[in-house]
mmCIF file of C-alpha atoms in Angstrom:
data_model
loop_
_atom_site.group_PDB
_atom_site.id
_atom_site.type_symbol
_atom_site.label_atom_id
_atom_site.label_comp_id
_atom_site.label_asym_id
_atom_site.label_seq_id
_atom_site.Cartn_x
_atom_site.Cartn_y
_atom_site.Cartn_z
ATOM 1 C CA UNK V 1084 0.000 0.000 0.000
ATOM 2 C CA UNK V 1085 1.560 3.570 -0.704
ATOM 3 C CA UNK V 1086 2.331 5.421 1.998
ATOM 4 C CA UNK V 1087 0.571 8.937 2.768
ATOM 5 C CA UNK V 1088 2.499 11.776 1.613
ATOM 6 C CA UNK V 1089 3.777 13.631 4.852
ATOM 7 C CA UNK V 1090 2.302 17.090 5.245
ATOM 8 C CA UNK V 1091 5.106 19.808 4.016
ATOM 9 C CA UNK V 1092 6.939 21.426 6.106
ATOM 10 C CA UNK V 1093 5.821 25.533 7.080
ATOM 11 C CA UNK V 1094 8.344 28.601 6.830
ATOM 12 C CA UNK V 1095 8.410 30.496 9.443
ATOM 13 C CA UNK V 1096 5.951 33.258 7.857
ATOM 14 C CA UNK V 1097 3.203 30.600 7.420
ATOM 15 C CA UNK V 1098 3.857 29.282 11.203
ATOM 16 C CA UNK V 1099 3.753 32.437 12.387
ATOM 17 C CA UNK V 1100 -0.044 33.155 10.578
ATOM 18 C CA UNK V 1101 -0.814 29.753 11.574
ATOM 19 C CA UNK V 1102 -0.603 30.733 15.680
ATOM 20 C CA UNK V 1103 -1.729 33.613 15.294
ATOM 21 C CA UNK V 1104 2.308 35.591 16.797
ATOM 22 C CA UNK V 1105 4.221 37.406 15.028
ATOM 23 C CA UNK V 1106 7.884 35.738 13.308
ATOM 24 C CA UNK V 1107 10.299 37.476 15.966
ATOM 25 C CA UNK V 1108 8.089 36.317 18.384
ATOM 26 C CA UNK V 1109 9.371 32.477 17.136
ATOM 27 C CA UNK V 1110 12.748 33.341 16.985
ATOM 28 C CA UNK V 1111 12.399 34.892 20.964
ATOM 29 C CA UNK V 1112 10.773 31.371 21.734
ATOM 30 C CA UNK V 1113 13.634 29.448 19.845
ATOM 31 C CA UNK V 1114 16.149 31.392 21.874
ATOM 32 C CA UNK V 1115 14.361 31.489 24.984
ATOM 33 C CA UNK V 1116 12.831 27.925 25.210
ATOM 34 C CA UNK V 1117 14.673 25.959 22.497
ATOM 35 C CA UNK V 1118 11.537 25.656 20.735
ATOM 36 C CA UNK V 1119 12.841 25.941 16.777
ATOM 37 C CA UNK V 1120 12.717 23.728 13.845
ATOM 38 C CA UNK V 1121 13.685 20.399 14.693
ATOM 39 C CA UNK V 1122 15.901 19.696 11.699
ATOM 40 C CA UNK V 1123 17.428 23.334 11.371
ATOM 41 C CA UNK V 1124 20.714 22.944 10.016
ATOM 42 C CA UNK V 1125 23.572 25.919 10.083
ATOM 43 C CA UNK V 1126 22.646 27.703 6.936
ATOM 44 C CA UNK V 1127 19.706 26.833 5.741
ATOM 45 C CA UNK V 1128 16.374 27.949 5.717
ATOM 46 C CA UNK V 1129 13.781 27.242 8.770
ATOM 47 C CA UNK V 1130 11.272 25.511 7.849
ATOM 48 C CA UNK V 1131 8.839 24.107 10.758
ATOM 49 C CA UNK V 1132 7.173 20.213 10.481
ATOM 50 C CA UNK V 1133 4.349 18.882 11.870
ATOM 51 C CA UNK V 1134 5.318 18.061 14.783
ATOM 52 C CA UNK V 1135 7.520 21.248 15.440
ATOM 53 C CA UNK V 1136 3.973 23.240 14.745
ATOM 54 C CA UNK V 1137 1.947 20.441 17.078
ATOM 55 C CA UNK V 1138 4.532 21.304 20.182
ATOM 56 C CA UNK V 1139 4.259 25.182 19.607
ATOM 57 C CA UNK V 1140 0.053 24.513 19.783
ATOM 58 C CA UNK V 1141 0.952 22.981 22.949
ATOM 59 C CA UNK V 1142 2.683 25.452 24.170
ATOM 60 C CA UNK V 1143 0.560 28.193 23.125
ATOM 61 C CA UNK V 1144 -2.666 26.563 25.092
ATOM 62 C CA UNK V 1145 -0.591 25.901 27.906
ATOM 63 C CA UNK V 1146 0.303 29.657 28.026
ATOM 64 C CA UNK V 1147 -3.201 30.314 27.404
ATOM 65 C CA UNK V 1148 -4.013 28.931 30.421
ATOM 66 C CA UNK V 1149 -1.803 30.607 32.728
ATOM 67 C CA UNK V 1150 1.039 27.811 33.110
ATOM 68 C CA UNK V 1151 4.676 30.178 33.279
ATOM 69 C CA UNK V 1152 6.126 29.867 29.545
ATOM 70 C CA UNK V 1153 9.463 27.575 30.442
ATOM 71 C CA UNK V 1154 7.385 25.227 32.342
ATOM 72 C CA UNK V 1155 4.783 25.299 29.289
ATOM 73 C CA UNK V 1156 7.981 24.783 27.093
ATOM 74 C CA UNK V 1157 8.962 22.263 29.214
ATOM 75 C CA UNK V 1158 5.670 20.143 29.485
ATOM 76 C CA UNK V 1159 4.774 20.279 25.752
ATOM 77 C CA UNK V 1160 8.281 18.751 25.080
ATOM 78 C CA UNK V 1161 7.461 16.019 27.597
ATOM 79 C CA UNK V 1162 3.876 15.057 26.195
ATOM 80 C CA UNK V 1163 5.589 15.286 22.434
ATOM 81 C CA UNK V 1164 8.074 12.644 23.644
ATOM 82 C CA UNK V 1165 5.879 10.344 25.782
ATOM 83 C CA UNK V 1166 3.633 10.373 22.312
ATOM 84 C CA UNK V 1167 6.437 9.475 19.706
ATOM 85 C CA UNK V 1168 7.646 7.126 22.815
ATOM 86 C CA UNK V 1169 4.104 4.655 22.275
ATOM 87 C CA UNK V 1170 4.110 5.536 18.466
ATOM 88 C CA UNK V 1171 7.968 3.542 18.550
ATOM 89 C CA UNK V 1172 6.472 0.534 19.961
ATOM 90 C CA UNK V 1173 6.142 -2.477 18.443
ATOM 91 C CA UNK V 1174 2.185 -2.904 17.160
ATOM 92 C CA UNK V 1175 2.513 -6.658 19.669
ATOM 93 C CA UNK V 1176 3.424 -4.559 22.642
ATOM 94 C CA UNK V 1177 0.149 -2.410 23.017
ATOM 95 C CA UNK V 1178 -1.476 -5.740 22.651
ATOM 96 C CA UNK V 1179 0.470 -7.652 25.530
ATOM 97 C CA UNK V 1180 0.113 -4.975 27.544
ATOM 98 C CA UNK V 1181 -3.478 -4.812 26.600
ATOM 99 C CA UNK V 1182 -3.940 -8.854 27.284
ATOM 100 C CA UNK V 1183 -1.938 -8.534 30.867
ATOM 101 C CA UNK V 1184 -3.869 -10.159 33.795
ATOM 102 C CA UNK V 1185 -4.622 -6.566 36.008
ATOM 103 C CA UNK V 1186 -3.263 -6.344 39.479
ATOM 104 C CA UNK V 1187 -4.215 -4.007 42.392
ATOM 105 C CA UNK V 1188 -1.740 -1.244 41.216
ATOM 106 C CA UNK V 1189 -3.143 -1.431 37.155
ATOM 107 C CA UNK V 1190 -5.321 1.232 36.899
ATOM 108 C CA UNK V 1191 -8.960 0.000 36.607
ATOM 109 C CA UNK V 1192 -8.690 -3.179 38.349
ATOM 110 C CA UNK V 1193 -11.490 -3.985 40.347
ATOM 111 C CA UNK V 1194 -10.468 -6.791 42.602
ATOM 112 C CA UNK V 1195 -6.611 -7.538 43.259
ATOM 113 C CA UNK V 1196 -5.552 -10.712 41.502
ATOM 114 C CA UNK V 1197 -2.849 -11.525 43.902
ATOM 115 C CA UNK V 1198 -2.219 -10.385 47.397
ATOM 116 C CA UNK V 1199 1.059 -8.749 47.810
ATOM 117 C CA UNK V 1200 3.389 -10.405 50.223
ATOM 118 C CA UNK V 1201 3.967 -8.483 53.403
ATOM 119 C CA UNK V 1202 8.027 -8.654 53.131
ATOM 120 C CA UNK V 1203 7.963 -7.732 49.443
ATOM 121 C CA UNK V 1204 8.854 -4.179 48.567
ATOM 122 C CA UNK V 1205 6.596 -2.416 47.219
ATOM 123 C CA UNK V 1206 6.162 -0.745 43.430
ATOM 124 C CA UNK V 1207 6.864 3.353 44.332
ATOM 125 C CA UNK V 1208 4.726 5.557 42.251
ATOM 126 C CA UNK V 1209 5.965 6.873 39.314
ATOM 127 C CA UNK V 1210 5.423 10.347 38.329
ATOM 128 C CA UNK V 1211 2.723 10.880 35.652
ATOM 129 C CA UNK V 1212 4.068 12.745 32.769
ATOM 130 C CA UNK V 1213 2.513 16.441 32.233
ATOM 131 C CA UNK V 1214 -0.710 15.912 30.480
ATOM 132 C CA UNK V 1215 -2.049 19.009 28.913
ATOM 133 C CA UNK V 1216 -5.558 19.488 30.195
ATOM 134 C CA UNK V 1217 -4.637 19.363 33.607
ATOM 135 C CA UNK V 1218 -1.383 20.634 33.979
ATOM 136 C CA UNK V 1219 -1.081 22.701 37.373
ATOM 137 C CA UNK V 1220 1.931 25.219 38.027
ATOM 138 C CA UNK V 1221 4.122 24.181 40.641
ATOM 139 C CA UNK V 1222 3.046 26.472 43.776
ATOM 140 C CA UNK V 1223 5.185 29.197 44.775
ATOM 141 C CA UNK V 1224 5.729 31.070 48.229
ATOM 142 C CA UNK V 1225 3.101 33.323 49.093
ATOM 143 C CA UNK V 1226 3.361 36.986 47.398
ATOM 144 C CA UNK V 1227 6.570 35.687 45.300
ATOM 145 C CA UNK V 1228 6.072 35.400 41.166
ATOM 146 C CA UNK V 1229 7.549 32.561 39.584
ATOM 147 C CA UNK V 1230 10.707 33.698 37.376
ATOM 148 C CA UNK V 1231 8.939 32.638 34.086
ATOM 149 C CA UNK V 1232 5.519 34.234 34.717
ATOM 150 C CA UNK V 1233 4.447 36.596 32.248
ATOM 151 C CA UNK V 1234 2.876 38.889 34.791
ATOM 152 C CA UNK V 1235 5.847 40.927 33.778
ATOM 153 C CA UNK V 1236 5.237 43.195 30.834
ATOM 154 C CA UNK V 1237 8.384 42.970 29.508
ATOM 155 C CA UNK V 1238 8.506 39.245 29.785
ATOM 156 C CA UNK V 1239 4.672 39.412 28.470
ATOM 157 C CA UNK V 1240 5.988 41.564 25.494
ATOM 158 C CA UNK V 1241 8.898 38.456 24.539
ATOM 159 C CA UNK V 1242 6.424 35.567 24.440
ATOM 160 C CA UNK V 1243 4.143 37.404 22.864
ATOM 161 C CA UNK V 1244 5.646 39.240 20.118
ATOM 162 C CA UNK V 1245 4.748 42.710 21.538
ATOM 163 C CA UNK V 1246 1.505 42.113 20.979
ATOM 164 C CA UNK V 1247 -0.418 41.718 24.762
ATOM 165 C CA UNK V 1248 -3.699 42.761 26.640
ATOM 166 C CA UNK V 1249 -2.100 44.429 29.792
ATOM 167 C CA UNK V 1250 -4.246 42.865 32.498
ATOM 168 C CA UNK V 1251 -1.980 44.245 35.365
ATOM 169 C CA UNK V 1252 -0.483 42.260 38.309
ATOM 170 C CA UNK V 1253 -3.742 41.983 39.983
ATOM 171 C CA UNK V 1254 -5.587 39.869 37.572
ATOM 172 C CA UNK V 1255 -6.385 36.482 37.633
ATOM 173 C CA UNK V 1256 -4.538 33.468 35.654
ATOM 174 C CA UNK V 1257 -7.578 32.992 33.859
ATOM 175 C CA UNK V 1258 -8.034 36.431 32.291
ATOM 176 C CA UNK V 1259 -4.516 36.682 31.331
ATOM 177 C CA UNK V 1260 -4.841 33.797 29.535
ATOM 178 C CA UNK V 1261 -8.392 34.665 28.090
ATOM 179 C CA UNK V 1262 -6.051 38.139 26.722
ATOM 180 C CA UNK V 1263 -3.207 36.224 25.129
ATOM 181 C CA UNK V 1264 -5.472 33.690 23.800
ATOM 182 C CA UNK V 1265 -8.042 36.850 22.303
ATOM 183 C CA UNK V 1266 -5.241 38.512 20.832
ATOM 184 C CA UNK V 1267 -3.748 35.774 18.637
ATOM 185 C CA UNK V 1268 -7.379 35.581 17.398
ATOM 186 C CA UNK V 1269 -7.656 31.738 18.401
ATOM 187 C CA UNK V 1270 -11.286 31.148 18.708
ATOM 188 C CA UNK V 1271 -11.459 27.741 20.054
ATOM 189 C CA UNK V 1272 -9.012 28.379 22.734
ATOM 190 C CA UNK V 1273 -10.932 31.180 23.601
ATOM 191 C CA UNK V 1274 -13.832 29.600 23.792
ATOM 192 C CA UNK V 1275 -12.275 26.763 25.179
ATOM 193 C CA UNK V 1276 -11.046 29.320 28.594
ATOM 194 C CA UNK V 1277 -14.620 30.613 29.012
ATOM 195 C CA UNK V 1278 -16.240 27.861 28.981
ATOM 196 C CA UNK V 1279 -14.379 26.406 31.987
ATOM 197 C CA UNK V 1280 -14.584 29.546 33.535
ATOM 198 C CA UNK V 1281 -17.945 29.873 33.762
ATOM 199 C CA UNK V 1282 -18.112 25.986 34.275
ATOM 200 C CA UNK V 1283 -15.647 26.328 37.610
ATOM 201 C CA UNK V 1284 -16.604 29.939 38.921
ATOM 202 C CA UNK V 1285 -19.891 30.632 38.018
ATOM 203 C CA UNK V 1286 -21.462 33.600 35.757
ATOM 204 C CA UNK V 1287 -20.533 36.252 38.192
ATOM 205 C CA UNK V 1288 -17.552 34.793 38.919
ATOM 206 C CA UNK V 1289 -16.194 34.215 35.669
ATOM 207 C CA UNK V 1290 -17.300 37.629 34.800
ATOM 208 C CA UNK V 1291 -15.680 39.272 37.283
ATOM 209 C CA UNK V 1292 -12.627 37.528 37.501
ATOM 210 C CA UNK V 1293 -11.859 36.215 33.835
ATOM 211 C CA UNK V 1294 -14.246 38.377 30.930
ATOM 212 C CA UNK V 1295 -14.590 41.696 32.299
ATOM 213 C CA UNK V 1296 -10.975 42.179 32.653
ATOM 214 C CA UNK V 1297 -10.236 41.052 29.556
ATOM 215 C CA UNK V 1298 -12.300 42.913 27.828
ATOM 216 C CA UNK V 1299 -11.197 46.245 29.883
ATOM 217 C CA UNK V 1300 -7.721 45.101 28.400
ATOM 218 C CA UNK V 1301 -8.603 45.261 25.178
ATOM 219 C CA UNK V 1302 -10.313 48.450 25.920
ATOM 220 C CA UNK V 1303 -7.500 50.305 26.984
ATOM 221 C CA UNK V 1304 -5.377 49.169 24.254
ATOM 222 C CA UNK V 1305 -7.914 50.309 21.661
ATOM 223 C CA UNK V 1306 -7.615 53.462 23.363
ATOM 224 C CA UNK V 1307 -3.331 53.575 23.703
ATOM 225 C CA UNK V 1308 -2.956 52.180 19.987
ATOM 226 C CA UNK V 1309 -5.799 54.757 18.198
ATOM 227 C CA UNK V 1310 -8.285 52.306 17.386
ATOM 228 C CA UNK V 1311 -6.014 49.231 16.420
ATOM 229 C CA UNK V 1312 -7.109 45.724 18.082
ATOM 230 C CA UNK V 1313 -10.637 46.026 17.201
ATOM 231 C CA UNK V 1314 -10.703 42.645 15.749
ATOM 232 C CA UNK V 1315 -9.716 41.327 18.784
ATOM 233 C CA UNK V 1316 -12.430 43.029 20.699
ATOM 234 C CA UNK V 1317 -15.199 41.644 18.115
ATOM 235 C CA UNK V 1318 -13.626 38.363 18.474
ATOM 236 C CA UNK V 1319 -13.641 38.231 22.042
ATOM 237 C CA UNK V 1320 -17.458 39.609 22.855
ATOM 238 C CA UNK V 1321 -18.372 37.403 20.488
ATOM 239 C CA UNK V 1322 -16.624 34.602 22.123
ATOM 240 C CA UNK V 1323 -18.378 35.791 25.590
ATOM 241 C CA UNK V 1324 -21.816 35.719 23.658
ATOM 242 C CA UNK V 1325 -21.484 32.524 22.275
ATOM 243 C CA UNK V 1326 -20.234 31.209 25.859
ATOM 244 C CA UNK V 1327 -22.936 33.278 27.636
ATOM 245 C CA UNK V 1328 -25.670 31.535 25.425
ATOM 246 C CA UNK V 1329 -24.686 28.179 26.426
ATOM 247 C CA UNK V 1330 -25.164 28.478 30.069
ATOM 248 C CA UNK V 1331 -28.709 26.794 31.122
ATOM 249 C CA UNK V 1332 -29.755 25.786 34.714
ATOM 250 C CA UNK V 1333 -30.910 22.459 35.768
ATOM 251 C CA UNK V 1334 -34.132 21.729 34.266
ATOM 252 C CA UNK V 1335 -36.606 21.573 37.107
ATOM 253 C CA UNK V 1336 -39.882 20.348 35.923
ATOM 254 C CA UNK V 1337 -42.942 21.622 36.994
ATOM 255 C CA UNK V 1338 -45.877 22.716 34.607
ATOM 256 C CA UNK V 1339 -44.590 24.723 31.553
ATOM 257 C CA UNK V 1340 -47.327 26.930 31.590
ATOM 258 C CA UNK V 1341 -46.475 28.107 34.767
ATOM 259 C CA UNK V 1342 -42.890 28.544 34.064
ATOM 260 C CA UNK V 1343 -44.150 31.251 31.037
ATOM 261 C CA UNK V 1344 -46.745 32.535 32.737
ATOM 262 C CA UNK V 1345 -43.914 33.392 35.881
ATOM 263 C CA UNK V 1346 -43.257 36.926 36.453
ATOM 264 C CA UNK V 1347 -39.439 37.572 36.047
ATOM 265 C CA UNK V 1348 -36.975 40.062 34.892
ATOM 266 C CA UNK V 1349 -37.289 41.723 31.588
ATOM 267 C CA UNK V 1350 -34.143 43.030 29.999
ATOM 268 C CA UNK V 1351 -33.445 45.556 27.416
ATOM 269 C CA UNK V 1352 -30.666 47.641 25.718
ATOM 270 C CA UNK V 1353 -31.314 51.524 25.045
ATOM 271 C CA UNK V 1354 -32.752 52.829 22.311
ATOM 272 C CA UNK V 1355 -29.569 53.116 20.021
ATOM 273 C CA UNK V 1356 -27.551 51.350 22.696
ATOM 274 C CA UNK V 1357 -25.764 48.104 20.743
ATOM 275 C CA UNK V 1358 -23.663 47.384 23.331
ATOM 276 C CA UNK V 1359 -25.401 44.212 24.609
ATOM 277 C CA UNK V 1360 -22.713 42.003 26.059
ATOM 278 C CA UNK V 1361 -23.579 42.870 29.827
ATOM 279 C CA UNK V 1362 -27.212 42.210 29.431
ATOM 280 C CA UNK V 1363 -26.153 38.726 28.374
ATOM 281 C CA UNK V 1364 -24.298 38.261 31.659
ATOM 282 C CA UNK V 1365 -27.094 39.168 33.660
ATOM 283 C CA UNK V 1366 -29.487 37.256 31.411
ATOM 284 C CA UNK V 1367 -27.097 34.010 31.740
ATOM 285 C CA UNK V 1368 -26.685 34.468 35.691
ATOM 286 C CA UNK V 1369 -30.219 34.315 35.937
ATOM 287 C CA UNK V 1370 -30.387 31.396 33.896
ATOM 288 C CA UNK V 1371 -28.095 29.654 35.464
ATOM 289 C CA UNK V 1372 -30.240 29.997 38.819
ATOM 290 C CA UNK V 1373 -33.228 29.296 37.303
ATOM 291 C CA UNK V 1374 -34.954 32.435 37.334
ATOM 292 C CA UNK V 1375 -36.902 33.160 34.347
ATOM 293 C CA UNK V 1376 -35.498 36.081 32.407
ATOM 294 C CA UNK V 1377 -36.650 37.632 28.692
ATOM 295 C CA UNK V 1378 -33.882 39.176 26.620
ATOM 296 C CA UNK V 1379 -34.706 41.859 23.993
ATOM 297 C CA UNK V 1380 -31.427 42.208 23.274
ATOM 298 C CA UNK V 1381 -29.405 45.454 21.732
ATOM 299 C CA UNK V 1382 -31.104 48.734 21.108
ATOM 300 C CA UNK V 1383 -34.802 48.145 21.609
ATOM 301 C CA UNK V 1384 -36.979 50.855 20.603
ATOM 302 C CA UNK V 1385 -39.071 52.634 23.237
ATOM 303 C CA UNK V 1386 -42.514 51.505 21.760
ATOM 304 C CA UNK V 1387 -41.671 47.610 21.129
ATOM 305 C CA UNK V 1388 -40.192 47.698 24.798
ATOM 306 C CA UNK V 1389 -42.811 49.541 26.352
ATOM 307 C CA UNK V 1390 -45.203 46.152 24.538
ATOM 308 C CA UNK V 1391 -43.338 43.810 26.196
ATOM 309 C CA UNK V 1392 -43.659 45.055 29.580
ATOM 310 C CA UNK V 1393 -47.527 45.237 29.321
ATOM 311 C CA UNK V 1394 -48.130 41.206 27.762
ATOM 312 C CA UNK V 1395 -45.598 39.886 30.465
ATOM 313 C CA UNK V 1396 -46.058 42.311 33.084
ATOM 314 C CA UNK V 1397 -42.366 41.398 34.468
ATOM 315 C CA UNK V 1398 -41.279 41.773 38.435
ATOM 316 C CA UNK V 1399 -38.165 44.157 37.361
ATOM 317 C CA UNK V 1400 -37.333 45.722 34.126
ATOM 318 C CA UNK V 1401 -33.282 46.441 33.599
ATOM 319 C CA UNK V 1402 -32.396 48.712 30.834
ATOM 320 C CA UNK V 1403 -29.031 49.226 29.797
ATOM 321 C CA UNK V 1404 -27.008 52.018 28.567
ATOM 322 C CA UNK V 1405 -23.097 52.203 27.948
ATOM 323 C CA UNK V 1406 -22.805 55.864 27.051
ATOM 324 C CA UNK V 1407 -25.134 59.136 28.090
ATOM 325 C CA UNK V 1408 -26.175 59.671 24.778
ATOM 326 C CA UNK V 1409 -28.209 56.648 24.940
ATOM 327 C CA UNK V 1410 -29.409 57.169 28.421
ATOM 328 C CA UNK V 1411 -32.982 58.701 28.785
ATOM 329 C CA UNK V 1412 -33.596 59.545 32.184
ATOM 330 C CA UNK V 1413 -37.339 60.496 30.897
ATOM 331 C CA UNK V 1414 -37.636 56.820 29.272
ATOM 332 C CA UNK V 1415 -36.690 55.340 32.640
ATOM 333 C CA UNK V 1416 -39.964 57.685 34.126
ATOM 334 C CA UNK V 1417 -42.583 56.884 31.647
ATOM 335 C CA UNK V 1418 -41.623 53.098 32.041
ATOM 336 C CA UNK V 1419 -42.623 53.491 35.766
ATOM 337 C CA UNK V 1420 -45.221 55.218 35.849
ATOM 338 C CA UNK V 1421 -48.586 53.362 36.960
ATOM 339 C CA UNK V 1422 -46.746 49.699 37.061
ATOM 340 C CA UNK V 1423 -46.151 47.959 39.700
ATOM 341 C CA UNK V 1424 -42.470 46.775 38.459
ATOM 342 C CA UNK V 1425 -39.324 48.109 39.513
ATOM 343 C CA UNK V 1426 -37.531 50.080 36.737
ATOM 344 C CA UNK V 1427 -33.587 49.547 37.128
ATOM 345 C CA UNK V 1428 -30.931 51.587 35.341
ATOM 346 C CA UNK V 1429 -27.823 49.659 34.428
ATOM 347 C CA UNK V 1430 -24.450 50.808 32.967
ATOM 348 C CA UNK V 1431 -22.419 54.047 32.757
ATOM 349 C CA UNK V 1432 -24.326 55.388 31.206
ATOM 350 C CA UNK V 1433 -26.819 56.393 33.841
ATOM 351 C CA UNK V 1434 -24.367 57.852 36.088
ATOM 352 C CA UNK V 1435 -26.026 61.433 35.911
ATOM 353 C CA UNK V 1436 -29.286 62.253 37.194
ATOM 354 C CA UNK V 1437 -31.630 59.148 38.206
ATOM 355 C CA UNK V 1438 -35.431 59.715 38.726
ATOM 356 C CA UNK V 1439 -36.668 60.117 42.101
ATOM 357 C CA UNK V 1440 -36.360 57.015 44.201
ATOM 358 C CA UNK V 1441 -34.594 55.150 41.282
ATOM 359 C CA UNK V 1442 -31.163 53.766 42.037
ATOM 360 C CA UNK V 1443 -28.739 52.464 39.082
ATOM 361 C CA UNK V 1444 -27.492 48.886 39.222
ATOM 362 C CA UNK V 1445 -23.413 49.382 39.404
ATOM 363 C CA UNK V 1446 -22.247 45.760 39.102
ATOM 364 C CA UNK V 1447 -23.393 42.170 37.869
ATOM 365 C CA UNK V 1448 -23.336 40.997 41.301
ATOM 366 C CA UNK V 1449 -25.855 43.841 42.019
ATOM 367 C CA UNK V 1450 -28.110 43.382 39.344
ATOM 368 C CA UNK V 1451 -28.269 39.223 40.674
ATOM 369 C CA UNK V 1452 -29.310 40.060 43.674
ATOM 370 C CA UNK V 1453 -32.189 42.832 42.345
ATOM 371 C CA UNK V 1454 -33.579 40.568 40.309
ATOM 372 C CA UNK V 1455 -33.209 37.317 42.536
ATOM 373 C CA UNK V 1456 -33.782 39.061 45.620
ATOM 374 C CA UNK V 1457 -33.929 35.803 47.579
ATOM 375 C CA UNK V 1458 -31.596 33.641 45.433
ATOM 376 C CA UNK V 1459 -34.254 32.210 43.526
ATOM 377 C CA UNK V 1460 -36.563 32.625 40.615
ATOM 378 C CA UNK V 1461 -38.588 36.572 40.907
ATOM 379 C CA UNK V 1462 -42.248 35.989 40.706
ATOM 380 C CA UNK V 1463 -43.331 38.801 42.725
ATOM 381 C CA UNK V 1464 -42.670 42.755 42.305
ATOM 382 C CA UNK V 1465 -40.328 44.535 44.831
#
């Protein structure tokens, strides 16, 4: 049978597009973490194989994740050579091993086949090799950085080429690897991080600690670089939409009539206001604890909103604005008067001049609680 042809081999240009860095940033790895062309000879040109690209995907998700760079070096070099280590075997060795009678110490035994003798010594346990889902830094001493982190800018600048969302010292692992993952443009890694974010801290939590800083990142270098990076920031909300939309609370049975007929929160952009993203936090958080939410979505016009709040008559209505131009303190009024619901203002933009006895909703946290006032689902008006 002929053999597959083996996939050519990538200049550095095409690697470089491929990950998403830039080429110096390649060369500052191959100096830094010995992670060049395997087959580079003195004078010639680079030129990057399979497997050469495979490791530097390792060690880009590893990265992504938070793990130091030389220890994400480091690791992807061990799982490269554990793999080519069972691809060398002989084809009857997987299926010995696969035939052996299990013992107490082969993993998924049930019962021991034979009892171990009580003067024997016994097998020590041998270290796992670094697998690349759930790789874990080694710990360090409290309030000391490992040497390798990329909390340092500078260091943050080498591994990535220049190119970096500054997060600051005080952010988590998680959104500094959300940024470096965002601005190499690599979708499923991004999507990849929020979904175990939200999965392992919650909505509030992951919004807190992982998106919202990220996305302030980006922010601020829109702002420093004159409106570069805005690719990045479409990719990334969009990423956080696409994450947000997937979170859904236990189903709890019950009547499904009910369940519609329930009053709950009702939530809205500005008229004009596109800037939707927190109103599918909120929507999502609320979701997640099994309150029943509607979402209208971006800029919803006064009339269509002002609809919806008389068919489903909802317990609290949160309306969102990002800037003042879209913030109508005298939209805010007419939706209050003569209902019984609450009318919340949410966003910056509100920060001027609230209607009497109206008070804006400053966090995601905040809004939770407004709108779950006792944890649950809000059938009832304040």
């Amino acid at each position: 049978m002929p053999q597959p042809a083996e996939p050519p081999a990538l200049s550095p240009g095409a690697t470089a597009r491929r990950l998403g860095v830039a080429v110096e940033t390649l060369r500052s790895w191959e100096r830094r973490y010995g992670l060049g062309p395997s087959g580079h000879r003195p004078g010639a040109h680079r030129r990057y194989t399979p497997a050469d690209v495979a490791l530097l995907e390792s060690f880009c998700l590893l990265v992504g994740e938070g793990v130091p760079a030389a220890e994400a070096a480091r690791s992807a070099r061990d799982t490269q050579h554990e793999r080519r280590a069972r691809a060398a075997q002989p084809p009857h060795a997987a299926r010995d091993a696969r035939s052996a009678p299990r013992t107490a110490s082969t993993p998924g035994s049930a019962l021991p086949s034979q009892a171990p003798q009580p003067d024997a010594p016994q097998p020590q346990p041998q270290p796992q090799p670094h697998a690349r889902q759930r790789h874990t830094p080694r710990p360090q001493a409290l309030g000391q950085r490992a040497p390798d982190s990329l909390d340092n800018p500078i260091r943050a600048a080498r591994a990535g080429g220049g190119e970096t969302l500054p997060i600051g010292r005080g952010g988590a692992p998680s959104a500094r690897g959300l940024a470096r993952c965002a601005i190499r443009l690599d979708t499923a890694a991004v999507l990849d991080l929020l979904e175990r974010a939200l999965a392992r801290q919650g909505v509030v939590g992951a919004w807190q600690e992982t998106i919202e800083p990220a996305l302030r990142a980006v922010g601020r270098k829109w702002t420093e670089t004159e409106s570069r990076y805005v690719e990045v920031e479409h990719l990334l909300s969009w990423c956080a939409t696409v994450a947000l939309h997937r979170v859904r609370a236990p189903d709890p049975g019950g009547d499904d009539e009910a369940r519609l007929s329930a009053r709950g929160a009702l939530l809205a952009c500005a008229p004009g206001e596109w800037h939707s993203l927190p109103m599918e936090a909120l929507a999502a958080a609320l979701s997640e604890r099994g309150a029943p939410v509607r979402m209208l979505g971006p800029a919803v016009p006064e009339a269509a909103l002002r609809r919806a709040v008389e068919r489903t008559a909802p317990a609290r209505i949160v309306v969102w604005a990002q800037t003042s131009r879209t913030a109508d303190t005298a939209l805010l009024s007419r939706l209050a008067l003569g209902r019984p619901a609450a009318v919340s203002p949410a966003g910056p933009g509100w920060s001027g001049h609230l209607p009497r006895g109206m008070r804006g909703l400053m966090s995601l946290a905040e809004a939770v609680a407004a709108c779950c006032p006792r944890g649950g689902a809000t059938t009832a008006g304040p």
